[in-house]
mmCIF file of C-alpha atoms and ligand atoms in Angstrom:
data_model
loop_
_atom_site.group_PDB
_atom_site.id
_atom_site.type_symbol
_atom_site.label_atom_id
_atom_site.label_comp_id
_atom_site.label_asym_id
_atom_site.label_seq_id
_atom_site.Cartn_x
_atom_site.Cartn_y
_atom_site.Cartn_z
ATOM 1 C CA MET A 42 27.026 46.901 251.394
ATOM 2 C CA PRO A 43 23.298 47.778 251.346
ATOM 3 C CA GLU A 44 22.020 51.369 251.118
ATOM 4 C CA LYS A 45 23.761 53.785 253.503
ATOM 5 C CA LEU A 46 22.377 54.427 256.964
ATOM 6 C CA ASN A 47 23.843 57.634 258.415
ATOM 7 C CA HIS A 48 22.375 57.172 261.903
ATOM 8 C CA PHE A 49 20.215 54.522 263.545
ATOM 9 C CA VAL A 50 17.510 56.269 265.517
ATOM 10 C CA GLU A 51 14.326 54.286 264.886
ATOM 11 C CA SER A 52 13.701 50.712 263.846
ATOM 12 C CA GLN A 53 11.645 51.680 260.766
ATOM 13 C CA GLN A 54 14.896 52.833 259.129
ATOM 14 C CA LEU A 55 15.897 49.209 258.573
ATOM 15 C CA THR A 56 15.170 48.027 255.038
ATOM 16 C CA PRO A 57 15.014 44.375 253.913
ATOM 17 C CA SER A 58 18.453 44.684 252.298
ATOM 18 C CA ILE A 59 20.023 46.215 255.435
ATOM 19 C CA ILE A 60 18.439 43.499 257.596
ATOM 20 C CA ASP A 61 19.650 40.765 255.263
ATOM 21 C CA TYR A 62 23.153 42.260 255.174
ATOM 22 C CA LEU A 63 23.359 42.637 258.980
ATOM 23 C CA PHE A 64 22.109 39.099 259.652
ATOM 24 C CA LYS A 65 24.732 37.604 257.329
ATOM 25 C CA ARG A 66 27.481 39.853 258.670
ATOM 26 C CA ALA A 67 26.582 39.021 262.296
ATOM 27 C CA ASP A 68 26.826 35.312 261.487
ATOM 28 C CA GLU A 69 30.237 35.850 259.858
ATOM 29 C CA LEU A 70 31.493 37.872 262.825
ATOM 30 C CA ARG A 71 30.501 35.344 265.522
ATOM 31 C CA PRO A 72 33.920 33.755 265.702
ATOM 32 C CA GLY A 73 36.223 36.576 266.742
ATOM 33 C CA PRO A 74 38.102 38.676 267.566
ATOM 34 C CA HIS A 75 38.504 40.832 264.439
ATOM 35 C CA THR A 76 40.389 43.922 263.288
ATOM 36 C CA TYR A 77 37.697 45.528 261.100
ATOM 37 C CA LEU A 78 37.411 48.526 263.440
ATOM 38 C CA GLN A 79 41.071 48.864 264.390
ATOM 39 C CA GLY A 80 41.941 52.514 265.064
ATOM 40 C CA LYS A 81 38.258 53.476 265.485
ATOM 41 C CA ILE A 82 36.690 54.822 268.678
ATOM 42 C CA LEU A 83 33.133 54.408 269.929
ATOM 43 C CA ALA A 84 31.700 56.924 272.433
ATOM 44 C CA LEU A 85 28.931 55.724 274.739
ATOM 45 C CA LEU A 86 26.809 58.352 276.470
ATOM 46 C CA PHE A 87 24.384 56.705 278.877
ATOM 47 C CA TYR A 88 22.082 59.018 280.835
ATOM 48 C CA GLU A 89 19.984 56.041 281.975
ATOM 49 C CA PRO A 90 21.134 52.756 283.548
ATOM 50 C CA SER A 91 22.023 49.784 281.380
ATOM 51 C CA THR A 92 23.721 46.414 281.662
ATOM 52 C CA ARG A 93 23.229 44.715 278.290
ATOM 53 C CA THR A 94 23.151 47.546 275.797
ATOM 54 C CA ARG A 95 26.162 49.432 277.097
ATOM 55 C CA MET A 96 28.304 46.377 277.831
ATOM 56 C CA SER A 97 27.423 44.631 274.582
ATOM 57 C CA PHE A 98 28.347 47.730 272.558
ATOM 58 C CA GLU A 99 31.618 48.026 274.500
ATOM 59 C CA THR A 100 32.338 44.333 273.987
ATOM 60 C CA ALA A 101 31.328 44.533 270.326
ATOM 61 C CA MET A 102 33.774 47.385 269.757
ATOM 62 C CA SER A 103 36.588 45.500 271.510
ATOM 63 C CA ARG A 104 35.863 42.308 269.555
ATOM 64 C CA MET A 105 36.044 44.315 266.321
ATOM 65 C CA GLY A 106 39.514 45.643 267.229
ATOM 66 C CA GLY A 107 38.376 49.162 268.150
ATOM 67 C CA THR A 108 38.325 51.029 271.447
ATOM 68 C CA TYR A 109 35.618 52.900 273.329
ATOM 69 C CA SER A 110 35.122 55.823 275.679
ATOM 70 C CA SER A 111 32.115 55.427 277.928
ATOM 71 C CA THR A 112 30.152 57.336 280.551
ATOM 72 C CA GLU A 113 27.689 55.096 282.321
ATOM 73 C CA ASN A 114 25.840 57.678 284.389
ATOM 74 C CA ALA A 115 26.093 60.791 282.271
ATOM 75 C CA GLU A 116 23.375 62.520 284.297
ATOM 76 C CA GLU A 117 25.745 62.513 287.283
ATOM 77 C CA PHE A 118 29.272 62.081 285.913
ATOM 78 C CA SER A 119 29.257 64.189 282.764
ATOM 79 C CA SER A 120 29.140 67.969 282.490
ATOM 80 C CA ALA A 121 25.341 67.647 282.332
ATOM 81 C CA VAL A 122 25.659 68.217 286.103
ATOM 82 C CA LYS A 123 27.079 71.667 285.345
ATOM 83 C CA GLY A 124 24.157 72.404 283.062
ATOM 84 C CA GLU A 125 25.700 71.495 279.706
ATOM 85 C CA SER A 126 22.989 70.834 277.113
ATOM 86 C CA LEU A 127 22.630 67.570 275.238
ATOM 87 C CA GLU A 128 23.227 69.509 272.027
ATOM 88 C CA ASP A 129 26.618 70.808 273.220
ATOM 89 C CA THR A 130 27.612 67.440 274.647
ATOM 90 C CA ILE A 131 26.950 65.743 271.310
ATOM 91 C CA ARG A 132 28.861 68.406 269.377
ATOM 92 C CA VAL A 133 31.844 67.759 271.666
ATOM 93 C CA VAL A 134 31.725 63.967 271.929
ATOM 94 C CA SER A 135 31.233 63.466 268.193
ATOM 95 C CA LYS A 136 34.613 65.180 267.696
ATOM 96 C CA TYR A 137 36.330 62.460 269.734
ATOM 97 C CA ALA A 138 34.788 59.352 268.248
ATOM 98 C CA ASN A 139 33.835 57.606 265.002
ATOM 99 C CA CYS A 140 30.361 56.742 266.308
ATOM 100 C CA VAL A 141 28.205 57.742 269.303
ATOM 101 C CA VAL A 142 25.799 55.445 271.149
ATOM 102 C CA ILE A 143 23.344 57.369 273.287
ATOM 103 C CA ARG A 144 20.731 56.391 275.879
ATOM 104 C CA HIS A 145 18.706 59.265 277.284
ATOM 105 C CA LYS A 146 15.528 59.662 279.318
ATOM 106 C CA GLU A 147 13.906 62.086 276.858
ATOM 107 C CA GLU A 148 12.001 60.768 273.856
ATOM 108 C CA GLY A 149 13.474 62.310 270.697
ATOM 109 C CA SER A 150 16.920 62.886 272.216
ATOM 110 C CA ALA A 151 18.692 60.520 269.798
ATOM 111 C CA ALA A 152 17.113 62.316 266.836
ATOM 112 C CA ILE A 153 18.416 65.636 268.192
ATOM 113 C CA ALA A 154 21.870 64.081 268.613
ATOM 114 C CA ALA A 155 21.793 62.701 265.065
ATOM 115 C CA GLU A 156 20.975 66.128 263.637
ATOM 116 C CA LEU A 157 24.063 67.641 265.248
ATOM 117 C CA SER A 158 26.585 64.829 264.971
ATOM 118 C CA LYS A 159 29.007 64.480 262.069
ATOM 119 C CA VAL A 160 29.540 60.805 262.959
ATOM 120 C CA PRO A 161 26.873 58.069 263.145
ATOM 121 C CA VAL A 162 24.569 58.157 266.179
ATOM 122 C CA ILE A 163 22.914 54.999 267.475
ATOM 123 C CA ASN A 164 19.826 55.278 269.656
ATOM 124 C CA ALA A 165 20.301 52.947 272.636
ATOM 125 C CA GLY A 166 16.925 53.967 274.107
ATOM 126 C CA ASP A 167 15.264 57.384 274.279
ATOM 127 C CA GLY A 168 12.856 57.427 277.193
ATOM 128 C CA LYS A 169 9.617 55.703 276.239
ATOM 129 C CA GLY A 170 10.383 56.310 272.555
ATOM 130 C CA GLN A 171 12.395 53.579 270.866
ATOM 131 C CA HIS A 172 15.224 51.077 271.347
ATOM 132 C CA PRO A 173 15.944 50.097 267.735
ATOM 133 C CA THR A 174 19.043 47.941 268.270
ATOM 134 C CA GLN A 175 16.963 45.835 270.666
ATOM 135 C CA ALA A 176 14.370 45.325 267.915
ATOM 136 C CA LEU A 177 17.160 44.399 265.506
ATOM 137 C CA LEU A 178 18.526 41.764 267.863
ATOM 138 C CA ASP A 179 14.967 40.582 268.568
ATOM 139 C CA ILE A 180 14.239 39.831 264.915
ATOM 140 C CA TYR A 181 17.702 38.297 264.469
ATOM 141 C CA THR A 182 16.812 35.986 267.359
ATOM 142 C CA ILE A 183 13.302 35.213 266.075
ATOM 143 C CA ASN A 184 14.757 34.241 262.707
ATOM 144 C CA LYS A 185 17.336 31.988 264.362
ATOM 145 C CA GLU A 186 14.817 30.383 266.715
ATOM 146 C CA ILE A 187 11.863 29.693 264.411
ATOM 147 C CA GLY A 188 13.604 29.967 261.030
ATOM 148 C CA ARG A 189 11.445 32.711 259.513
ATOM 149 C CA LEU A 190 10.432 36.344 259.799
ATOM 150 C CA ASN A 191 7.134 36.032 257.975
ATOM 151 C CA ASP A 192 3.982 34.152 258.940
ATOM 152 C CA PHE A 193 4.208 33.876 262.694
ATOM 153 C CA LYS A 194 2.116 34.785 265.715
ATOM 154 C CA ILE A 195 3.654 36.900 268.445
ATOM 155 C CA ALA A 196 2.270 38.004 271.812
ATOM 156 C CA MET A 197 3.786 41.148 273.279
ATOM 157 C CA VAL A 198 3.117 41.100 276.990
ATOM 158 C CA GLY A 199 3.410 43.572 279.855
ATOM 159 C CA ASP A 200 3.900 47.311 279.905
ATOM 160 C CA LEU A 201 3.104 48.209 276.306
ATOM 161 C CA LYS A 202 2.466 51.843 277.136
ATOM 162 C CA LYS A 203 5.955 52.894 278.232
ATOM 163 C CA GLY A 204 8.058 49.934 277.106
ATOM 164 C CA ARG A 205 10.210 51.157 274.223
ATOM 165 C CA THR A 206 11.323 47.673 273.158
ATOM 166 C CA VAL A 207 7.792 46.632 272.167
ATOM 167 C CA ARG A 208 7.335 49.900 270.308
ATOM 168 C CA SER A 209 10.524 49.385 268.271
ATOM 169 C CA LEU A 210 9.713 45.730 267.626
ATOM 170 C CA ALA A 211 6.143 46.488 266.519
ATOM 171 C CA TYR A 212 7.429 49.134 264.116
ATOM 172 C CA LEU A 213 9.986 46.708 262.712
ATOM 173 C CA LEU A 214 7.479 43.863 262.317
ATOM 174 C CA GLY A 215 5.508 46.200 260.061
ATOM 175 C CA LYS A 216 8.129 45.361 257.413
ATOM 176 C CA PHE A 217 7.183 41.679 257.222
ATOM 177 C CA LYS A 218 4.241 39.637 255.924
ATOM 178 C CA GLY A 219 1.806 37.330 257.660
ATOM 179 C CA ILE A 220 2.560 38.570 261.175
ATOM 180 C CA GLU A 221 -0.215 38.456 263.767
ATOM 181 C CA ILE A 222 0.452 40.458 266.927
ATOM 182 C CA THR A 223 -1.516 40.044 270.138
ATOM 183 C CA PHE A 224 -0.887 42.815 272.658
ATOM 184 C CA VAL A 225 -1.443 41.450 276.169
ATOM 185 C CA SER A 226 -1.593 43.952 278.986
ATOM 186 C CA PRO A 227 -3.859 45.484 281.591
ATOM 187 C CA GLU A 228 -6.087 48.284 280.341
ATOM 188 C CA HIS A 229 -3.866 51.022 281.801
ATOM 189 C CA LEU A 230 -0.710 49.723 280.054
ATOM 190 C CA ARG A 231 -2.111 49.334 276.540
ATOM 191 C CA ILE A 232 -0.048 49.949 273.396
ATOM 192 C CA GLY A 233 -0.218 53.480 271.980
ATOM 193 C CA ASN A 234 -2.531 54.592 269.195
ATOM 194 C CA ASP A 235 0.492 55.657 267.125
ATOM 195 C CA ILE A 236 1.654 52.019 266.931
ATOM 196 C CA LYS A 237 -1.849 50.768 266.143
ATOM 197 C CA ALA A 238 -2.228 53.312 263.332
ATOM 198 C CA TYR A 239 1.183 52.295 261.919
ATOM 199 C CA LEU A 240 0.232 48.601 261.964
ATOM 200 C CA VAL A 241 -3.076 49.332 260.214
ATOM 201 C CA ARG A 242 -1.186 51.276 257.531
ATOM 202 C CA HIS A 243 1.164 48.309 257.060
ATOM 203 C CA ASN A 244 -1.601 45.675 256.989
ATOM 204 C CA ILE A 245 -0.338 43.943 260.111
ATOM 205 C CA SER A 246 -3.076 42.083 261.928
ATOM 206 C CA PHE A 247 -3.253 42.795 265.673
ATOM 207 C CA SER A 248 -5.565 42.405 268.626
ATOM 208 C CA GLU A 249 -5.581 43.286 272.319
ATOM 209 C CA GLU A 250 -6.122 40.819 275.150
ATOM 210 C CA ASP A 251 -5.924 40.769 278.904
ATOM 211 C CA ASP A 252 -5.901 37.003 279.467
ATOM 212 C CA LEU A 253 -2.348 35.744 278.985
ATOM 213 C CA ASN A 254 -3.174 32.071 279.530
ATOM 214 C CA LYS A 255 -5.762 32.145 276.759
ATOM 215 C CA VAL A 256 -3.170 33.597 274.370
ATOM 216 C CA ILE A 257 -0.078 31.488 275.187
ATOM 217 C CA PRO A 258 -0.976 28.212 273.377
ATOM 218 C CA LYS A 259 -1.584 29.997 270.057
ATOM 219 C CA MET A 260 1.765 31.783 269.917
ATOM 220 C CA ASP A 261 5.048 31.095 268.122
ATOM 221 C CA ILE A 262 6.785 33.893 270.053
ATOM 222 C CA ILE A 263 5.896 35.198 273.503
ATOM 223 C CA TYR A 264 7.700 38.507 274.050
ATOM 224 C CA MET A 265 7.595 39.326 277.757
ATOM 225 C CA THR A 266 8.418 42.755 279.184
ATOM 226 C CA ARG A 267 8.627 44.255 282.656
ATOM 227 C CA THR A 268 6.508 47.097 283.982
ATOM 228 C CA GLN A 269 8.416 50.364 283.551
ATOM 229 C CA LYS A 270 7.706 51.601 287.088
ATOM 230 C CA GLU A 271 10.498 54.164 286.863
ATOM 231 C CA ARG A 272 8.622 55.927 284.061
ATOM 232 C CA MET A 273 5.344 56.150 286.006
ATOM 233 C CA SER A 274 4.159 59.247 287.817
ATOM 234 C CA GLU A 275 3.379 58.802 291.516
ATOM 235 C CA GLU A 276 -0.316 58.558 290.706
ATOM 236 C CA GLU A 277 0.262 56.013 287.920
ATOM 237 C CA ARG A 278 2.433 53.907 290.222
ATOM 238 C CA LYS A 279 -0.197 53.927 292.971
ATOM 239 C CA ASN A 280 -2.951 52.981 290.529
ATOM 240 C CA HIS A 281 -0.766 50.204 289.155
ATOM 241 C CA GLU A 282 0.008 48.863 292.630
ATOM 242 C CA ASP A 283 -3.719 48.901 293.455
ATOM 243 C CA TYR A 284 -4.305 46.960 290.230
ATOM 244 C CA GLU A 285 -1.589 44.414 291.124
ATOM 245 C CA LYS A 286 -3.236 43.788 294.483
ATOM 246 C CA LYS A 287 -6.270 42.436 292.611
ATOM 247 C CA GLY A 288 -4.024 39.516 291.606
ATOM 248 C CA LYS A 289 -4.335 39.698 287.820
ATOM 249 C CA VAL A 290 -0.920 38.562 286.610
ATOM 250 C CA PHE A 291 0.900 38.963 283.315
ATOM 251 C CA ALA A 292 3.645 36.496 284.075
ATOM 252 C CA ILE A 293 5.124 33.185 282.961
ATOM 253 C CA THR A 294 5.481 30.885 285.946
ATOM 254 C CA THR A 295 5.538 27.132 286.588
ATOM 255 C CA ASP A 296 1.709 27.344 286.594
ATOM 256 C CA ASN A 297 1.349 28.360 282.940
ATOM 257 C CA PHE A 298 4.713 27.439 281.358
ATOM 258 C CA ASN A 299 3.177 24.124 280.250
ATOM 259 C CA LEU A 300 0.834 26.127 277.986
ATOM 260 C CA VAL A 301 3.825 27.228 275.853
ATOM 261 C CA ARG A 302 4.024 25.024 272.764
ATOM 262 C CA ASN A 303 7.203 22.968 272.331
ATOM 263 C CA ASP A 304 8.061 24.805 269.112
ATOM 264 C CA ALA A 305 7.338 28.236 270.609
ATOM 265 C CA ARG A 306 9.912 30.550 272.151
ATOM 266 C CA ILE A 307 9.864 33.011 275.045
ATOM 267 C CA LEU A 308 11.846 36.194 274.461
ATOM 268 C CA HIS A 309 12.462 39.068 276.845
ATOM 269 C CA PRO A 310 14.641 42.153 276.274
ATOM 270 C CA LEU A 311 15.708 41.878 279.942
ATOM 271 C CA PRO A 312 16.078 42.904 282.692
ATOM 272 C CA LYS A 313 13.264 40.713 283.954
ATOM 273 C CA VAL A 314 11.754 41.189 287.380
ATOM 274 C CA ASP A 315 8.739 39.098 288.372
ATOM 275 C CA GLU A 316 7.024 38.706 284.993
ATOM 276 C CA ILE A 317 9.043 35.525 284.480
ATOM 277 C CA ASN A 318 9.370 33.293 287.489
ATOM 278 C CA LEU A 319 10.787 29.908 286.530
ATOM 279 C CA PRO A 320 13.419 27.670 288.164
ATOM 280 C CA ILE A 321 16.975 28.331 286.988
ATOM 281 C CA GLU A 322 17.206 24.732 285.772
ATOM 282 C CA THR A 323 14.228 25.307 283.443
ATOM 283 C CA GLU A 324 15.734 28.547 282.199
ATOM 284 C CA GLU A 325 19.057 26.821 281.548
ATOM 285 C CA LYS A 326 17.765 23.660 279.872
ATOM 286 C CA ASP A 327 14.382 24.231 278.274
ATOM 287 C CA PRO A 328 14.780 25.228 274.598
ATOM 288 C CA ARG A 329 11.593 27.323 274.783
ATOM 289 C CA ILE A 330 13.535 29.833 276.887
ATOM 290 C CA ALA A 331 15.358 31.961 274.319
ATOM 291 C CA TYR A 332 16.194 35.153 276.211
ATOM 292 C CA PHE A 333 19.773 34.329 277.106
ATOM 293 C CA ARG A 334 20.508 33.302 273.513
ATOM 294 C CA GLN A 335 18.816 36.599 272.564
ATOM 295 C CA VAL A 336 21.351 38.464 274.744
ATOM 296 C CA GLU A 337 24.281 36.761 272.983
ATOM 297 C CA ASN A 338 22.779 37.478 269.565
ATOM 298 C CA GLY A 339 22.737 41.136 270.583
ATOM 299 C CA LEU A 340 26.519 41.163 270.757
ATOM 300 C CA TYR A 341 27.023 39.814 267.220
ATOM 301 C CA ILE A 342 24.370 41.960 265.574
ATOM 302 C CA ARG A 343 25.809 45.067 267.283
ATOM 303 C CA MET A 344 29.266 44.120 265.969
ATOM 304 C CA ALA A 345 27.744 43.972 262.485
ATOM 305 C CA LEU A 346 25.925 47.275 262.968
ATOM 306 C CA LEU A 347 29.043 49.123 264.196
ATOM 307 C CA ASP A 348 31.046 47.697 261.316
ATOM 308 C CA MET A 349 28.430 48.840 258.772
ATOM 309 C CA LEU A 350 27.916 52.327 260.208
ATOM 310 C CA ILE A 351 31.552 53.175 260.948
ATOM 311 C CA ASN A 352 33.132 51.667 257.865
ATOM 312 C CA SER A 353 30.644 53.342 255.528
ATOM 313 C CA SER A 354 30.715 56.810 257.145
HETATM 314 N N1 CP B 251 17.533 45.252 277.007
HETATM 315 C C1 CP B 251 18.164 46.314 277.502
HETATM 316 O O1 CP B 251 18.100 47.434 276.955
HETATM 317 O O2 CP B 251 18.852 46.070 278.651
HETATM 318 P P1 CP B 251 19.710 47.149 279.445
HETATM 319 O O3 CP B 251 18.743 48.166 279.995
HETATM 320 O O4 CP B 251 20.422 46.382 280.516
HETATM 321 O O5 CP B 251 20.660 47.801 278.484
#
């Protein structure tokens, strides 16, 4: 076992030895099912919608021999409706389970939960803050697809202002050497200054661009993201829609897919909307499309993470 992680709230908590351990453990756990978490219970508190994160954690727990208790719309179906605070909910739920996975609309909510919980808390997305298990599965996928986690060029494309997956991934890439990040977005969706300052501190080279087609041929990894319209104010949404009408696109389509090098890979945390628009046959057969393999990798790395957190707590 590597050094102990009590909770997993932000991607910067991952150390090289934890990453190495989790990658190896995820590979071992691929063929299942297992009994490593028999008798253990995972609680999932989701205040925001999810398909992949919630279902992959549920599936991971089942495949490890454990069970789970889940609320998929905690805003409506938990006692939050009656006015119960997040703090009280965590103090209750952590008494039922061996680990709590939480997704919440407020940035910082997972950190609050971790402070109060006696069992490990995993941040499954806190508003526009972080989504660290996504970053973990992203680097697991990058390593599998291009065979290294140092010395590669990555474009992060789309809504970099409110997209928590790019934030977590950028933080995590700060741990590696020889990475060059190109942030590709319209002016109003640029990456935050906090991330830029972090990358400067960690000697990670980065630049900002607004011409996706110019960037694509240079990249090993193209990390696409959707616009987080649900996190925009009415004014932001209107301004964004006005911008979209000008026709400037940040999308991979049949028009620019040929610019992607044969040894490059397209990743996306999903769900995707219109920022990737390719025929299903291309998505199914072209090895440059890695996002459905990325989804599957998420299951195995979450099995490894649950095993590490629960069995060392
Ligand atoms: N990638 C991701 O977090 O997907 P969900 O919102 O479906 O969980």
